[in-house]
Every structure is written in C-alpha cells, then in structure tokens.
Coordinates of C-alpha atoms in Angstrom, one line a residue:
M1 CA -15.3 3.6 -29.6
G2 CA -15.7 6.4 -27.1
Y3 CA -13.4 4.6 -24.6
L4 CA -10.7 4.4 -27.3
I5 CA -11.0 8.0 -28.1
V6 CA -10.7 9.0 -24.5
F7 CA -7.8 6.5 -24.0
I8 CA -5.8 8.0 -26.9
G9 CA -6.5 11.6 -25.8
A10 CA -5.6 10.9 -22.2
G11 CA -2.2 9.6 -23.3
F12 CA -1.5 12.9 -25.0
G13 CA -2.8 14.8 -22.0
G14 CA -0.7 12.8 -19.6
M15 CA 2.4 13.4 -21.7
A16 CA 1.7 17.1 -21.7
R17 CA 1.2 17.1 -17.9
H18 CA 4.6 15.4 -17.4
A19 CA 6.3 17.9 -19.8
A20 CA 4.7 20.8 -17.9
N21 CA 5.8 19.4 -14.5
M22 CA 9.4 18.9 -15.8
A23 CA 9.4 22.5 -17.3
A24 CA 8.2 23.9 -13.9
L25 CA 11.0 22.0 -12.1
R26 CA 13.6 23.5 -14.5
I27 CA 12.1 27.0 -14.1
F28 CA 11.3 27.1 -10.4
G29 CA 13.4 24.3 -9.0
S30 CA 12.2 21.8 -6.4
N31 CA 11.6 24.2 -3.5
G32 CA 8.6 22.2 -2.2
F33 CA 5.8 24.3 -3.8
P34 CA 3.9 22.5 -6.5
F35 CA 4.2 25.2 -9.2
G36 CA 3.8 22.6 -12.0
T37 CA 0.5 21.3 -10.6
L38 CA -0.8 24.8 -10.0
A39 CA 0.1 25.9 -13.6
I40 CA -1.4 22.7 -15.0
N41 CA -4.7 23.2 -13.1
V42 CA -5.0 26.8 -14.1
F43 CA -3.9 26.3 -17.7
G44 CA -6.1 23.2 -18.1
S45 CA -9.1 25.0 -16.8
M46 CA -8.5 27.8 -19.3
L47 CA -8.1 25.4 -22.1
L48 CA -11.3 23.6 -21.2
G49 CA -13.1 27.0 -21.4
I50 CA -11.7 27.5 -24.9
V51 CA -12.7 23.9 -25.9
I52 CA -16.2 24.3 -24.5
E53 CA -16.8 27.8 -26.0
Y54 CA -15.0 27.6 -29.3
V55 CA -14.7 24.0 -30.4
A56 CA -18.0 22.7 -29.0
L57 CA -20.3 25.7 -29.2
R58 CA -18.9 27.9 -32.0
Y59 CA -17.3 25.4 -34.3
G60 CA -19.9 22.7 -33.8
A61 CA -17.4 19.9 -33.3
S62 CA -18.7 16.3 -33.3
P63 CA -19.2 14.5 -30.0
Q64 CA -16.1 12.4 -30.8
V65 CA -13.9 15.5 -31.1
R66 CA -15.3 17.0 -27.9
L67 CA -14.8 13.7 -26.2
F68 CA -11.2 13.4 -27.4
L69 CA -10.3 17.0 -26.5
A70 CA -12.3 17.6 -23.2
T71 CA -12.4 14.2 -21.6
G72 CA -9.3 12.7 -23.2
V73 CA -6.6 15.3 -23.7
L74 CA -7.7 17.7 -20.9
G75 CA -8.8 14.9 -18.6
G76 CA -5.3 13.4 -19.0
F77 CA -3.7 16.8 -18.5
T78 CA -5.8 17.7 -15.4
T79 CA -9.1 16.6 -13.9
F80 CA -9.2 20.0 -12.2
S81 CA -10.5 21.5 -15.4
A82 CA -13.7 19.3 -15.1
F83 CA -14.1 20.4 -11.5
S84 CA -13.8 24.1 -12.6
L85 CA -16.3 23.6 -15.4
E86 CA -18.8 22.0 -13.2
T87 CA -18.4 24.8 -10.6
V88 CA -19.0 27.4 -13.3
Q89 CA -22.0 25.6 -14.7
L90 CA -23.6 25.6 -11.2
V91 CA -23.0 29.3 -10.8
E92 CA -24.3 30.0 -14.3
R93 CA -27.5 28.1 -13.5
G94 CA -28.0 30.4 -10.5
Q95 CA -26.8 27.8 -8.0
A96 CA -23.9 29.7 -6.4
G97 CA -24.6 28.2 -3.0
V98 CA -24.5 24.7 -4.4
A99 CA -21.3 25.6 -6.2
L100 CA -19.7 26.8 -3.0
V101 CA -20.7 23.6 -1.2
Y102 CA -19.3 21.6 -4.1
V103 CA -16.0 23.4 -4.0
V104 CA -15.5 23.2 -0.3
S105 CA -16.7 19.6 0.1
S106 CA -14.6 18.5 -2.9
V107 CA -11.4 20.0 -1.4
I108 CA -12.0 18.9 2.2
L109 CA -13.3 15.4 1.3
S110 CA -10.7 14.7 -1.3
V111 CA -7.8 15.8 0.8
G112 CA -9.3 14.1 3.8
A113 CA -9.7 10.9 1.8
L114 CA -6.1 11.0 0.8
F115 CA -4.9 11.5 4.4
L116 CA -7.1 8.7 5.6
A117 CA -5.9 6.3 2.9
M118 CA -2.3 7.1 3.7
L119 CA -2.8 6.6 7.4
L120 CA -4.6 3.3 6.9
F121 CA -1.9 2.0 4.5
R122 CA 0.9 3.1 6.9
A123 CA -0.9 1.5 9.9
A124 CA -1.6 -1.8 7.9
F125 CA 2.1 -2.1 6.9
G126 CA 3.8 -0.6 9.9
I127 CA 5.3 2.3 8.0
D128 CA 6.5 5.3 10.0
A129 CA 6.2 8.4 7.8
R130 CA 8.7 10.5 9.8

C-alpha cells in the first residue's frame, strides 16, 4: 500500500514541479539560468520543513499521510528537499563535519556521475555535443 501512496503523491508533486518550471519560464524567460529548479529546490525544502515539524510532529499525522506528503508529493516535486533534511539532521545530531562531507560529496559525485554518463553515452553512439 505504501508504494501506491508514494506513486499517487509523486504524480501530484511532479505536476506541481512542471507548473513551477513553466511559471518560472514565463516570469524570467529562458536566459539559461535554471530559476525554476532553484525555486523548486528552495521551496520544496521549506515545505518539507513544514511537513516534518507541523504535520508529523505537531499534528501527529499517520505514517501514511507522512509518506504521501513527504516521500510522495515532495519527492515528486524535488528530491533536493530530502537531501536538505538529511543534512540538517546530521547537523542537529552534532555531526556537522559529516554533513559537510555529505553535501560536498553529493554535489561533486552527482554532477560527476552525470558528466561521466553523458560522455560514455556520446562516445558509445558517436555523438558530438558541440
């Protein structure tokens, strides 16, 4: 049942992400800077903070509601919010050094993995990216 809850929530989150990207394009134009993604990551992280603090801790929501909102809706909207939450949790547990390693390694390894995959794909299929 949990997978269905996440699936439905992620659909709503994905639609919201697309709507936010389209709104950012209308507002800022397509000048090359990813304003939509930046706004989604910041707003999604803020929303996860609200969900965690209010819905889960203050309201006492069921695990299914938390799964729908946090993993489903916000996971479909942005996975950056989960990254932000995990970083804050490490800091709050007194593991600031580990949090810093997590942030730096996540960014460098993720961007590096994307570059590597693109290079390998282009090489395998003889695609010139220029």
